[in-house]
CSV table of C-alpha atoms (C1' of nucleotides) in Angstrom, one decimal:
chain,number,residue,atom,x,y,z
A,1,MET,CA,0.0,0.0,0.0
A,2,ALA,CA,2.3,2.6,-1.3
A,3,SER,CA,0.5,5.8,-0.7
A,4,ASP,CA,-3.2,5.1,0.2
A,5,HIS,CA,-4.0,8.0,-2.1
A,6,THR,CA,-6.7,6.3,-4.1
A,7,ARG,CA,-8.2,4.6,-1.1
A,8,SER,CA,-8.6,7.7,1.0
A,9,ALA,CA,-9.8,9.7,-2.0
A,10,ILE,CA,-12.6,7.2,-2.4
A,11,LEU,CA,-13.5,7.4,1.2
A,12,ALA,CA,-13.6,11.1,1.2
A,13,ALA,CA,-15.6,11.4,-2.0
A,14,ALA,CA,-18.0,8.7,-0.9
A,15,GLU,CA,-18.7,10.3,2.5
A,16,ARG,CA,-19.2,13.7,0.8
A,17,LEU,CA,-21.7,12.3,-1.7
A,18,TYR,CA,-23.6,10.2,0.7
A,19,ALA,CA,-23.8,13.1,3.1
A,20,ASP,CA,-25.2,15.4,0.3
A,21,ARG,CA,-27.5,13.1,-1.6
A,22,GLY,CA,-28.2,10.1,0.6
A,23,PHE,CA,-27.3,6.4,0.0
A,24,GLY,CA,-30.3,5.9,-2.3
A,25,ASP,CA,-29.0,7.7,-5.4
A,26,VAL,CA,-25.2,7.7,-5.2
A,27,THR,CA,-23.6,5.1,-7.5
A,28,LEU,CA,-20.1,3.8,-7.5
A,29,ARG,CA,-19.7,5.7,-10.8
A,30,ASP,CA,-20.6,8.9,-9.0
A,31,ILE,CA,-18.1,8.2,-6.3
A,32,VAL,CA,-15.2,7.4,-8.6
A,33,ALA,CA,-15.9,10.4,-10.7
A,34,GLU,CA,-15.9,12.6,-7.6
A,35,ALA,CA,-12.6,11.0,-6.5
A,36,ASN,CA,-11.0,11.0,-9.9
A,37,VAL,CA,-10.1,7.3,-9.7
A,38,ASN,CA,-11.0,4.3,-11.7
A,39,LEU,CA,-14.2,2.4,-11.2
A,40,ALA,CA,-12.5,-0.8,-10.4
A,41,ALA,CA,-10.6,0.8,-7.6
A,42,VAL,CA,-13.5,0.6,-5.3
A,43,ASN,CA,-13.8,-3.2,-5.5
A,44,TYR,CA,-10.1,-3.5,-5.4
A,45,HIS,CA,-9.7,-1.6,-2.2
A,46,PHE,CA,-12.9,-2.4,-0.4
A,47,GLY,CA,-14.2,-5.6,-1.9
A,48,SER,CA,-17.7,-4.2,-2.5
A,49,LYS,CA,-19.8,-1.2,-2.2
A,50,ASP,CA,-21.4,-2.4,1.0
A,51,GLU,CA,-18.0,-2.8,2.6
A,52,LEU,CA,-17.1,0.7,1.6
A,53,ILE,CA,-20.2,2.0,3.3
A,54,ALA,CA,-19.6,-0.1,6.3
A,55,GLU,CA,-16.0,1.2,6.7
A,56,LEU,CA,-17.3,4.8,6.5
A,57,PHE,CA,-19.8,4.2,9.2
A,58,VAL,CA,-17.6,2.1,11.5
A,59,THR,CA,-14.9,4.7,11.4
A,60,ARG,CA,-17.3,7.4,12.6
A,61,SER,CA,-19.2,5.4,15.1
A,62,ILE,CA,-16.3,3.8,16.9
A,63,ALA,CA,-15.1,7.3,17.5
A,64,THR,CA,-18.4,8.2,19.1
A,65,ASN,CA,-18.6,5.0,21.1
A,66,ARG,CA,-15.1,5.4,22.4
A,67,GLU,CA,-16.0,8.9,23.6
A,68,ARG,CA,-19.1,7.6,25.2
A,69,LEU,CA,-17.3,4.9,27.2
A,70,ARG,CA,-14.5,7.3,28.1
A,71,GLU,CA,-17.0,9.7,29.7
A,72,LEU,CA,-18.8,6.8,31.4
A,73,LYS,CA,-15.7,5.3,32.8
A,74,ALA,CA,-14.4,8.6,34.1
A,75,ALA,CA,-17.7,9.3,35.8
A,76,GLU,CA,-17.9,5.9,37.5
A,77,GLU,CA,-14.3,6.0,38.6
A,78,GLN,CA,-14.8,9.4,40.1
A,79,GLY,CA,-17.9,8.3,42.0
A,80,GLY,CA,-16.3,5.0,43.2
A,81,GLY,CA,-18.3,2.8,40.9
A,82,ARG,CA,-21.5,4.7,41.0
A,83,ALA,CA,-22.0,7.8,38.8
A,84,PRO,CA,-25.0,10.1,39.1
A,85,ILE,CA,-27.6,9.2,36.6
A,86,GLU,CA,-27.4,12.6,34.8
A,87,VAL,CA,-23.7,12.1,34.1
A,88,ILE,CA,-24.3,8.6,32.7
A,89,LEU,CA,-27.1,9.9,30.5
A,90,ARG,CA,-24.9,12.8,29.4
A,91,ALA,CA,-22.2,10.3,28.5
A,92,LEU,CA,-24.7,8.3,26.5
A,93,VAL,CA,-26.3,11.1,24.4
A,94,GLY,CA,-23.7,13.9,24.6
A,95,PRO,CA,-21.2,12.5,22.1
A,96,THR,CA,-23.8,11.5,19.6
A,97,LEU,CA,-25.6,14.9,19.7
A,98,ARG,CA,-22.3,16.8,19.6
A,99,GLY,CA,-21.2,14.8,16.6
A,100,CYS,CA,-24.3,15.6,14.6
A,101,LEU,CA,-25.7,18.9,15.7
A,102,GLY,CA,-24.1,22.3,16.2
A,103,PRO,CA,-23.3,25.3,14.0
A,104,GLU,CA,-20.2,23.9,12.4
A,105,ASN,CA,-20.9,20.3,12.6
A,106,GLN,CA,-24.2,20.8,10.8
A,107,ARG,CA,-22.1,21.6,7.8
A,108,SER,CA,-19.3,19.1,8.4
A,109,THR,CA,-19.3,16.2,6.1
A,110,ALA,CA,-18.9,13.7,8.8
A,111,ALA,CA,-21.9,15.0,10.7
A,112,ARG,CA,-24.1,15.1,7.7
A,113,PHE,CA,-23.0,11.6,6.8
A,114,MET,CA,-24.0,10.3,10.2
A,115,ILE,CA,-27.4,12.0,10.0
A,116,ARG,CA,-28.0,10.3,6.7
A,117,ALA,CA,-26.9,7.0,8.2
A,118,SER,CA,-29.4,7.6,11.0
A,119,ILE,CA,-32.2,8.4,8.5
A,120,GLU,CA,-31.8,5.9,5.7
A,121,SER,CA,-30.7,2.8,7.5
A,122,VAL,CA,-29.2,0.9,4.6
A,123,PRO,CA,-28.3,-2.9,5.1
A,124,PRO,CA,-24.6,-2.7,5.8
A,125,ILE,CA,-25.2,0.0,8.4
A,126,ARG,CA,-28.0,-1.8,10.0
A,127,ARG,CA,-25.8,-4.8,10.4
A,128,ILE,CA,-23.3,-2.7,12.3
A,129,LYS,CA,-25.9,-1.1,14.5
A,130,ASN,CA,-27.2,-4.5,15.5
A,131,ARG,CA,-23.8,-5.2,17.1
A,132,GLU,CA,-24.2,-2.1,19.3
A,133,ILE,CA,-26.2,-4.0,21.9
A,134,ASP,CA,-23.2,-5.0,24.0
A,135,HIS,CA,-22.2,-1.4,24.0
A,136,LEU,CA,-25.6,-0.3,25.3
A,137,ARG,CA,-25.6,-3.0,27.9
A,138,LYS,CA,-22.7,-1.2,29.6
A,139,PHE,CA,-24.8,1.8,30.0
A,140,ALA,CA,-27.7,-0.2,31.3
A,141,GLY,CA,-25.3,-1.7,33.9
A,142,ALA,CA,-24.1,1.7,34.9
A,143,MET,CA,-27.6,3.0,35.2
A,144,ARG,CA,-28.6,0.0,37.4
A,145,ARG,CA,-25.7,0.7,39.7
A,146,SER,CA,-26.6,4.4,39.8
A,147,LEU,CA,-30.3,3.7,40.6
A,148,PRO,CA,-30.3,0.4,42.5
A,149,ASP,CA,-33.9,0.9,43.6
A,150,ARG,CA,-35.3,1.0,40.1
A,151,SER,CA,-36.5,-2.1,38.3
A,152,ASP,CA,-34.7,-3.4,35.3
A,153,ILE,CA,-37.8,-2.6,33.3
A,154,ASP,CA,-37.7,1.1,34.3
A,155,ILE,CA,-33.9,1.2,33.6
A,156,HIS,CA,-34.4,-0.1,30.1
A,157,TRP,CA,-37.3,2.2,29.4
A,158,GLY,CA,-35.3,5.1,30.5
A,159,LEU,CA,-32.4,4.1,28.3
A,160,ASN,CA,-34.8,3.6,25.4
A,161,PHE,CA,-36.3,7.0,25.9
A,162,ALA,CA,-33.0,8.8,26.2
A,163,LEU,CA,-31.8,7.3,22.9
A,164,ALA,CA,-35.1,8.1,21.4
A,165,MET,CA,-34.9,11.8,22.1
A,166,ALA,CA,-31.4,12.1,21.0
A,167,HIS,CA,-31.7,10.2,17.8
A,168,HIS,CA,-35.1,11.6,16.8
A,169,THR,CA,-33.8,15.1,17.4
A,170,ILE,CA,-30.9,14.5,15.1
A,171,ARG,CA,-32.9,12.8,12.5
A,172,GLU,CA,-35.8,15.3,12.5
A,173,SER,CA,-33.8,18.4,13.3
A,174,GLU,CA,-34.9,20.0,10.1
A,175,ARG,CA,-38.6,19.4,10.8
A,176,LEU,CA,-38.3,20.6,14.4
A,177,THR,CA,-36.7,23.8,13.1
A,178,LYS,CA,-39.5,24.3,10.6
A,179,LEU,CA,-42.3,23.3,13.0
A,180,SER,CA,-41.1,25.7,15.7
A,181,GLU,CA,-40.4,28.4,13.1
A,182,GLY,CA,-36.7,28.5,14.1
A,183,LYS,CA,-37.5,29.0,17.8
A,184,CYS,CA,-35.9,25.7,18.9
A,185,ASP,CA,-32.2,26.4,18.6
A,186,LEU,CA,-30.5,23.3,17.5
A,187,ASP,CA,-27.2,25.0,17.1
A,188,ASP,CA,-26.9,25.3,20.9
A,189,VAL,CA,-25.9,21.7,21.3
A,190,GLU,CA,-25.3,21.9,25.0
A,191,ASP,CA,-28.8,23.1,25.5
A,192,VAL,CA,-30.1,20.2,23.5
A,193,VAL,CA,-28.0,17.8,25.6
A,194,ALA,CA,-29.3,19.3,28.8
A,195,ARG,CA,-32.9,19.0,27.7
A,196,VAL,CA,-32.6,15.4,26.7
A,197,VAL,CA,-30.7,14.5,29.9
A,198,SER,CA,-33.1,16.4,32.0
A,199,VAL,CA,-36.2,14.7,30.6
A,200,ALA,CA,-34.5,11.3,30.7
A,201,THR,CA,-33.5,11.8,34.3
A,202,MET,CA,-37.1,12.6,35.2
A,203,ALA,CA,-38.2,9.5,33.4
A,204,LEU,CA,-35.8,7.4,35.5
A,205,THR,CA,-36.3,9.1,38.9
A,206,SER,CA,-40.0,10.0,39.1
A,207,GLY,CA,-42.5,7.9,40.8
A,208,LYS,CA,-41.7,4.8,42.8
A,209,ALA,CA,-38.2,5.3,44.1
A,210,GLU,CA,-38.1,9.0,44.2
A,211,ALA,CA,-38.4,9.5,47.9
A,212,LYS,CA,-34.8,9.2,49.0
A,213,ALA,CA,-32.8,11.7,46.9
A,214,PRO,CA,-34.6,13.6,44.2
A,215,SER,CA,-31.6,14.1,42.0
A,216,ARG,CA,-30.7,17.5,40.9
A,217,LEU,CA,-31.9,18.2,37.4
A,218,ALA,CA,-29.2,18.7,34.8
A,219,ALA,CA,-28.5,22.3,34.2
A,220,ARG,CA,-30.6,24.3,31.8
B,1,MET,CA,-63.3,-0.4,-13.1
B,2,ALA,CA,-65.2,-3.5,-13.3
B,3,SER,CA,-64.2,-5.4,-10.1
B,4,ASP,CA,-61.0,-3.8,-8.7
B,5,HIS,CA,-59.8,-7.3,-8.2
B,6,THR,CA,-56.4,-6.7,-9.7
B,7,ARG,CA,-55.9,-3.4,-8.2
B,8,SER,CA,-56.6,-4.6,-4.6
B,9,ALA,CA,-54.6,-7.8,-5.1
B,10,ILE,CA,-51.6,-5.6,-6.0
B,11,LEU,CA,-52.1,-3.4,-2.9
B,12,ALA,CA,-52.4,-6.4,-0.6
B,13,ALA,CA,-49.5,-8.2,-2.1
B,14,ALA,CA,-47.3,-5.1,-2.0
B,15,GLU,CA,-48.1,-4.3,1.5
B,16,ARG,CA,-47.4,-7.9,2.6
B,17,LEU,CA,-44.1,-8.1,0.8
B,18,TYR,CA,-42.9,-4.6,1.9
B,19,ALA,CA,-43.9,-5.5,5.5
B,20,ASP,CA,-41.9,-8.7,5.3
B,21,ARG,CA,-38.8,-7.8,3.4
B,22,GLY,CA,-38.7,-4.0,3.4
B,23,PHE,CA,-38.7,-1.6,0.5
B,24,GLY,CA,-35.2,-2.2,-0.4
B,25,ASP,CA,-35.5,-5.6,-2.0
B,26,VAL,CA,-39.0,-6.0,-3.3
B,27,THR,CA,-39.3,-5.5,-7.0
B,28,LEU,CA,-42.4,-5.0,-9.1
B,29,ARG,CA,-41.9,-8.5,-10.3
B,30,ASP,CA,-42.0,-9.9,-6.8
B,31,ILE,CA,-45.3,-8.0,-6.2
B,32,VAL,CA,-47.0,-9.1,-9.4
B,33,ALA,CA,-45.9,-12.7,-8.8
B,34,GLU,CA,-47.4,-12.6,-5.3
B,35,ALA,CA,-50.6,-11.0,-6.5
B,36,ASN,CA,-50.8,-13.3,-9.5
B,37,VAL,CA,-51.3,-10.5,-11.9
B,38,ASN,CA,-49.4,-9.2,-14.9
B,39,LEU,CA,-46.4,-7.0,-14.6
B,40,ALA,CA,-47.9,-4.2,-16.6
B,41,ALA,CA,-50.9,-4.0,-14.2
B,42,VAL,CA,-49.0,-2.0,-11.7
B,43,ASN,CA,-48.2,0.8,-14.1
B,44,TYR,CA,-51.7,0.6,-15.5
B,45,HIS,CA,-53.4,1.0,-12.2
B,46,PHE,CA,-51.0,3.1,-10.2
B,47,GLY,CA,-48.9,4.9,-12.8
B,48,SER,CA,-45.6,4.0,-11.2
B,49,LYS,CA,-44.0,2.1,-8.4
B,50,ASP,CA,-43.6,5.2,-6.3
B,51,GLU,CA,-47.3,6.0,-6.6
B,52,LEU,CA,-48.2,2.5,-5.4
B,53,ILE,CA,-46.0,2.9,-2.3
B,54,ALA,CA,-47.5,6.3,-1.7
B,55,GLU,CA,-51.0,5.0,-1.9
B,56,LEU,CA,-50.2,2.3,0.6
B,57,PHE,CA,-48.7,4.7,3.0
B,58,VAL,CA,-51.3,7.4,2.6
B,59,THR,CA,-54.2,4.9,3.2
B,60,ARG,CA,-52.7,3.8,6.5
B,61,SER,CA,-51.5,7.2,7.8
B,62,ILE,CA,-54.7,9.1,7.1
B,63,ALA,CA,-56.5,6.6,9.2
B,64,THR,CA,-54.1,7.2,12.1
B,65,ASN,CA,-54.2,11.0,11.6
B,66,ARG,CA,-58.0,11.0,11.6
B,67,GLU,CA,-58.1,9.1,14.8
B,68,ARG,CA,-55.5,11.5,16.4
B,69,LEU,CA,-57.6,14.5,15.5
B,70,ARG,CA,-60.8,12.8,16.6
B,71,GLU,CA,-59.4,12.2,20.1
B,72,LEU,CA,-57.9,15.7,20.2
B,73,LYS,CA,-61.1,17.4,19.2
B,74,ALA,CA,-63.2,15.4,21.6
B,75,ALA,CA,-60.8,16.3,24.4
B,76,GLU,CA,-60.8,20.0,23.7
B,77,GLU,CA,-64.6,20.1,23.3
B,78,GLN,CA,-65.1,18.4,26.6
B,79,GLY,CA,-62.7,20.8,28.3
B,80,GLY,CA,-64.2,23.9,26.7
B,81,GLY,CA,-61.3,24.6,24.4
B,82,ARG,CA,-58.6,23.5,26.8
B,83,ALA,CA,-57.7,19.9,27.2
B,84,PRO,CA,-55.4,18.5,29.8
B,85,ILE,CA,-51.9,18.0,28.4
B,86,GLU,CA,-51.9,14.3,29.2
B,87,VAL,CA,-55.0,13.8,27.1
B,88,ILE,CA,-53.5,15.8,24.2
B,89,LEU,CA,-50.3,13.8,24.3
B,90,ARG,CA,-52.3,10.6,24.5
B,91,ALA,CA,-54.2,11.6,21.4
B,92,LEU,CA,-50.9,12.3,19.7
B,93,VAL,CA,-49.0,9.1,20.4
B,94,GLY,CA,-51.8,6.7,21.2
B,95,PRO,CA,-53.1,6.0,17.8
B,96,THR,CA,-49.6,5.6,16.3
B,97,LEU,CA,-48.5,3.2,19.0
B,98,ARG,CA,-51.7,1.2,19.0
B,99,GLY,CA,-51.4,0.9,15.2
B,100,CYS,CA,-47.9,-0.6,15.3
B,101,LEU,CA,-47.5,-2.4,18.6
B,102,GLY,CA,-49.5,-5.0,20.5
B,103,PRO,CA,-49.8,-8.7,20.4
B,104,GLU,CA,-52.0,-9.0,17.3
B,105,ASN,CA,-50.9,-5.8,15.6
B,106,GLN,CA,-47.3,-6.9,15.7
B,107,ARG,CA,-48.3,-9.6,13.3
B,108,SER,CA,-50.8,-7.7,11.3
B,109,THR,CA,-49.6,-6.7,7.8
B,110,ALA,CA,-50.6,-3.1,8.1
B,111,ALA,CA,-48.7,-2.7,11.4
B,112,ARG,CA,-45.5,-4.2,10.1
B,113,PHE,CA,-45.8,-2.2,6.9
B,114,MET,CA,-46.0,1.0,8.9
B,115,ILE,CA,-43.0,0.0,11.0
B,116,ARG,CA,-41.0,-0.6,7.8
B,117,ALA,CA,-42.1,2.8,6.6
B,118,SER,CA,-40.9,4.3,9.8
B,119,ILE,CA,-37.5,2.6,9.5
B,120,GLU,CA,-36.6,2.8,5.9
B,121,SER,CA,-37.9,6.2,4.8
B,122,VAL,CA,-38.1,5.8,1.0
B,123,PRO,CA,-38.6,8.9,-1.2
B,124,PRO,CA,-42.3,8.7,-1.8
B,125,ILE,CA,-43.0,8.2,1.8
B,126,ARG,CA,-40.7,10.9,2.9
B,127,ARG,CA,-42.6,13.3,0.6
B,128,ILE,CA,-45.8,12.5,2.3
B,129,LYS,CA,-44.3,12.8,5.8
B,130,ASN,CA,-43.2,16.3,5.0
B,131,ARG,CA,-46.7,17.3,4.5
B,132,GLU,CA,-47.5,16.2,8.0
B,133,ILE,CA,-46.3,19.5,9.5
B,134,ASP,CA,-49.7,21.2,9.3
B,135,HIS,CA,-51.1,18.2,11.2
B,136,LEU,CA,-48.6,18.5,14.0
B,137,ARG,CA,-49.2,22.2,14.2
B,138,LYS,CA,-52.7,21.5,15.4
B,139,PHE,CA,-51.3,19.6,18.3
B,140,ALA,CA,-48.8,22.3,19.0
B,141,GLY,CA,-51.7,24.7,19.2
B,142,ALA,CA,-53.7,22.6,21.5
B,143,MET,CA,-50.6,22.2,23.8
B,144,ARG,CA,-50.2,25.9,23.8
B,145,ARG,CA,-53.8,26.4,24.9
B,146,SER,CA,-53.4,23.7,27.5
B,147,LEU,CA,-50.2,25.2,29.0
B,148,PRO,CA,-50.4,28.9,28.3
B,149,ASP,CA,-47.5,29.6,30.7
B,150,ARG,CA,-45.0,27.6,28.8
B,151,SER,CA,-42.9,29.1,26.1
B,152,ASP,CA,-43.3,28.1,22.5
B,153,ILE,CA,-39.9,26.7,22.7
B,154,ASP,CA,-40.8,24.3,25.5
B,155,ILE,CA,-44.0,23.3,23.8
B,156,HIS,CA,-42.2,22.3,20.6
B,157,TRP,CA,-39.5,20.5,22.5
B,158,GLY,CA,-42.2,18.6,24.4
B,159,LEU,CA,-43.9,17.7,21.1
B,160,ASN,CA,-40.6,16.6,19.6
B,161,PHE,CA,-39.7,14.4,22.6
B,162,ALA,CA,-43.2,12.8,22.7
B,163,LEU,CA,-43.0,11.9,19.0
B,164,ALA,CA,-39.4,10.8,19.5
B,165,MET,CA,-40.3,8.3,22.2
B,166,ALA,CA,-43.3,6.9,20.3
B,167,HIS,CA,-41.5,6.5,17.0
B,168,HIS,CA,-38.3,5.3,18.4
B,169,THR,CA,-40.0,2.7,20.5
B,170,ILE,CA,-41.9,1.4,17.4
B,171,ARG,CA,-38.8,1.5,15.2
B,172,GLU,CA,-36.5,-0.2,17.7
B,173,SER,CA,-39.0,-2.4,19.4
B,174,GLU,CA,-37.0,-5.4,18.5
B,175,ARG,CA,-33.9,-4.1,20.0
B,176,LEU,CA,-35.6,-3.0,23.2
B,177,THR,CA,-36.9,-6.4,23.7
B,178,LYS,CA,-33.5,-8.0,23.1
B,179,LEU,CA,-31.7,-5.4,25.2
B,180,SER,CA,-34.1,-5.9,28.2
B,181,GLU,CA,-34.1,-9.6,27.7
B,182,GLY,CA,-37.9,-9.5,27.2
B,183,LYS,CA,-38.5,-7.6,30.4
B,184,CYS,CA,-40.0,-4.6,28.6
B,185,ASP,CA,-43.4,-5.8,27.5
B,186,LEU,CA,-44.2,-4.2,24.2
B,187,ASP,CA,-47.4,-6.2,23.8
B,188,ASP,CA,-49.0,-4.2,26.6
B,189,VAL,CA,-49.6,-1.2,24.3
B,190,GLU,CA,-51.5,0.8,26.9
B,191,ASP,CA,-48.6,0.6,29.3
B,192,VAL,CA,-46.3,1.9,26.6
B,193,VAL,CA,-48.7,4.8,25.8
B,194,ALA,CA,-48.9,5.6,29.5
B,195,ARG,CA,-45.1,5.6,29.9
B,196,VAL,CA,-44.6,7.9,26.9
B,197,VAL,CA,-47.4,10.2,27.9
B,198,SER,CA,-46.1,10.3,31.5
B,199,VAL,CA,-42.5,11.3,30.5
B,200,ALA,CA,-43.7,13.8,27.9
B,201,THR,CA,-45.9,15.4,30.4
B,202,MET,CA,-43.1,15.7,32.9
B,203,ALA,CA,-41.0,17.2,30.1
B,204,LEU,CA,-43.7,19.8,29.5
B,205,THR,CA,-44.6,20.6,33.1
B,206,SER,CA,-41.5,20.4,35.1
B,207,GLY,CA,-39.5,23.5,36.1
B,208,LYS,CA,-40.5,27.0,35.4
B,209,ALA,CA,-44.3,27.0,35.2
B,210,GLU,CA,-44.9,24.0,37.5
B,211,ALA,CA,-46.3,25.9,40.5
B,212,LYS,CA,-49.9,26.3,39.8
B,213,ALA,CA,-51.3,22.9,39.1
B,214,PRO,CA,-48.9,19.9,39.0
B,215,SER,CA,-50.9,17.8,36.6
B,216,ARG,CA,-51.7,14.3,37.6
B,217,LEU,CA,-49.4,11.9,35.9
B,218,ALA,CA,-51.0,9.5,33.4
B,219,ALA,CA,-51.8,6.2,35.0
B,220,ARG,CA,-49.2,3.5,35.2
C,1,DT,C1',18.5,-3.5,-14.7
C,2,DT,C1',15.7,-7.5,-13.7
C,3,DG,C1',12.1,-9.6,-11.4
C,4,DC,C1',8.0,-9.4,-8.6
C,5,DA,C1',4.1,-7.7,-6.2
C,6,DT,C1',1.0,-3.9,-5.9
C,7,DT,C1',-1.9,-0.7,-8.0
C,8,DT,C1',-4.4,1.5,-11.8
C,9,DA,C1',-6.9,1.3,-16.2
C,10,DA,C1',-10.4,0.3,-19.8
C,11,DA,C1',-13.8,-2.4,-21.1
C,12,DA,C1',-17.2,-5.7,-20.9
C,13,DC,C1',-20.1,-8.7,-18.3
C,14,DA,C1',-24.2,-10.3,-16.4
C,15,DC,C1',-28.0,-9.0,-14.4
C,16,DT,C1',-31.9,-6.4,-12.5
C,17,DT,C1',-34.7,-2.6,-12.6
C,18,DG,C1',-39.0,0.2,-13.8
C,19,DT,C1',-41.5,1.3,-17.8
C,20,DA,C1',-43.6,1.2,-22.5
C,21,DT,C1',-45.8,-1.1,-26.4
C,22,DG,C1',-49.3,-3.2,-29.0
C,23,DA,C1',-52.2,-6.9,-29.4
C,24,DA,C1',-55.7,-9.8,-27.2
C,25,DA,C1',-59.5,-10.6,-24.0
C,26,DC,C1',-63.1,-8.9,-21.7
C,27,DT,C1',-67.3,-5.9,-20.4
C,28,DA,C1',-71.0,-3.1,-20.9
C,29,DT,C1',-73.9,-0.1,-23.8
C,30,DC,C1',-76.6,0.8,-27.6
D,1,DG,C1',-74.8,-8.7,-31.5
D,2,DA,C1',-71.7,-5.0,-33.1
D,3,DT,C1',-69.0,-1.4,-31.0
D,4,DA,C1',-66.4,1.4,-27.9
D,5,DG,C1',-64.0,1.4,-23.7
D,6,DT,C1',-61.6,-0.9,-20.3
D,7,DT,C1',-58.5,-4.2,-18.6
D,8,DT,C1',-55.1,-7.9,-19.1
D,9,DC,C1',-51.3,-10.1,-21.2
D,10,DA,C1',-46.7,-11.3,-23.2
D,11,DT,C1',-42.9,-9.2,-24.5
D,12,DA,C1',-39.5,-5.8,-25.5
D,13,DC,C1',-37.0,-1.8,-24.1
D,14,DA,C1',-33.6,1.2,-22.4
D,15,DA,C1',-31.0,2.4,-18.8
D,16,DG,C1',-28.3,1.6,-14.9
D,17,DT,C1',-26.2,-1.3,-11.5
D,18,DG,C1',-22.2,-3.7,-9.0
D,19,DT,C1',-18.7,-6.6,-10.2
D,20,DT,C1',-15.1,-9.1,-13.0
D,21,DT,C1',-11.6,-9.5,-16.2
D,22,DT,C1',-7.4,-8.8,-18.4
D,23,DA,C1',-3.8,-6.1,-19.3
D,24,DA,C1',-0.9,-2.1,-18.6
D,25,DA,C1',1.6,0.7,-15.5
D,26,DT,C1',4.0,1.6,-11.3
D,27,DG,C1',6.9,1.1,-7.2
D,28,DC,C1',10.3,-1.4,-4.8
D,29,DA,C1',13.9,-4.9,-3.7
D,30,DA,C1',17.8,-7.6,-5.2
DNA sequence: TTGCATTTAAAACACTTGTATGAAACTATC
DNA sequence: GATAGTTTCATACAAGTGTTTTAAATGCAA
C-alpha cells in the first residue's frame, strides 16, 4: 500500500456524496468520478460497495462509542463505581448529539453523513448497528448501579427514551426547526443535551423510588 | 373499473411483501408474482411504483391521523377549548403506538408495513411525511392552549420528545426487547402509551411553570 | 536492470430494474 | 350482437447497476 492516495480519495468522496444526496442515489460511478479514480478501484480496495459504506460508518461510530465509554468510565471512577444518573445519560447522548448537531458540525461532512446514516438505514449500516447492543448494555449496567432501587424494566425504558430523544432530534432536526419556526435552537448543542438529559433523568427518577434523593436536574 | 380485483390484489401483495422484506429488495416482479397479476398491471393501475407505495402509506396514515384528530377534538370540546396536556399527548401518540405495537398488531400486515415505513424512509413516503407538519401544528396549538404559561420553545421540545419516544419505540421495538431480555413488555400497548405520555408530560410541566397545578401523571 | 508484487486502467459482463408497447380478451352499452 | 371502452397479457426496451476480467503501469527490492 504505497500511498493510500486512491483509497482515501474514495473514502472522502463517498462520504461527501452520501452526506449530500443520501445512499439511495449515489452510485459507484458517481463516487469514482468525484474522487477522480477508476471504477474498479472501489472493488479492489474495499471488496464491495457495502464494505465501503460499512467502513465509513464504522470509522465514525467507533469514535463516538469510544468517547461515550471514556466519559462513562471517568464518571464511574470518580464516583467510586457509581455515577450520578445525569452524568451517565450525558455520556450516553452527549457525544452523539455533539457529533451531529451544532453550527459547524451541521455543515461538516462527517456529521451530515452520520445524520444520513441515521435516517436511511441501509443494510450494511443496519448490520453494524445490531452489534451495538453490547455497548448499550454497559450503559444499562451503569444506570442500574446508579439507581439500584429502580427495576430493570424502568432502567431499560429510560435508556430507550434517552436514545429516542437524542436520535429523533438528530434525525428530524430539520422538521423541528421548521415546526417551531426557528424558535428551537439546534445550534446550541449543549442546550439540547441538557434538555434530553433532564427529561430522561425525570423519566428514570420520578414515581416509585423518588423518595430518598430527588436528583438535581441537569443544568438548563 | 369492473371489479377492482387486480388493483386490490396488488395493494395487498405489495403491503405484505414490503412488511416482510422492506422496500429495499422487493421489486415489481415480486409483487405481481405474489398477486398473480401481470407486470404491466402495476403501471396501468397506479402509474408508477412510487405511486403505489405512496397510496399504501397514505391509506394507513390518514387513518391514524384522523383518529388522532378525533381524540384531540373530543378532548378539547369536553374541556371547553382546553384539554389536559396528558390527554393531548395521548391523542398524539396513542393511535400511532396502538397501530404498530400490540400482540396482534405486531403480526398484522398493516402494522408491520408502517414499522417498515418508519424505518426505511423511502422517497415517496418521505414526501408524504413532509406534508405532516400542518397536522402537527394543530397539536402544538392545543398544547399551547393547555399550557399557556409555557414558552413556544418548550412546547415544541415537548412535542418533539413525545414523538421521539413513540416513533423510536416502534422502530427499535425489537432491539428494546432484546436489550431488556424480554422484560420490557411491548405487547401491553396501553402501558407503553402511559409511559410515553407520562414522561412527555413531565418534560412539559417540570421546572418554570410548574407551580400552579402539578398535573396528575398519566396512569401507570 | 531485472524480477515481482502492488496498484491502476479500460472495457465488458451479467443482471436487474421500472416502464412502454401493442395486441388480445373482456365488459357493458346501444 | 356489433361497438367502444376498459382491462389484461406477453414481451420488448432502455438504462443503470455492482462486479469481473485482463492487461498495462507503477513502485520497490535484489
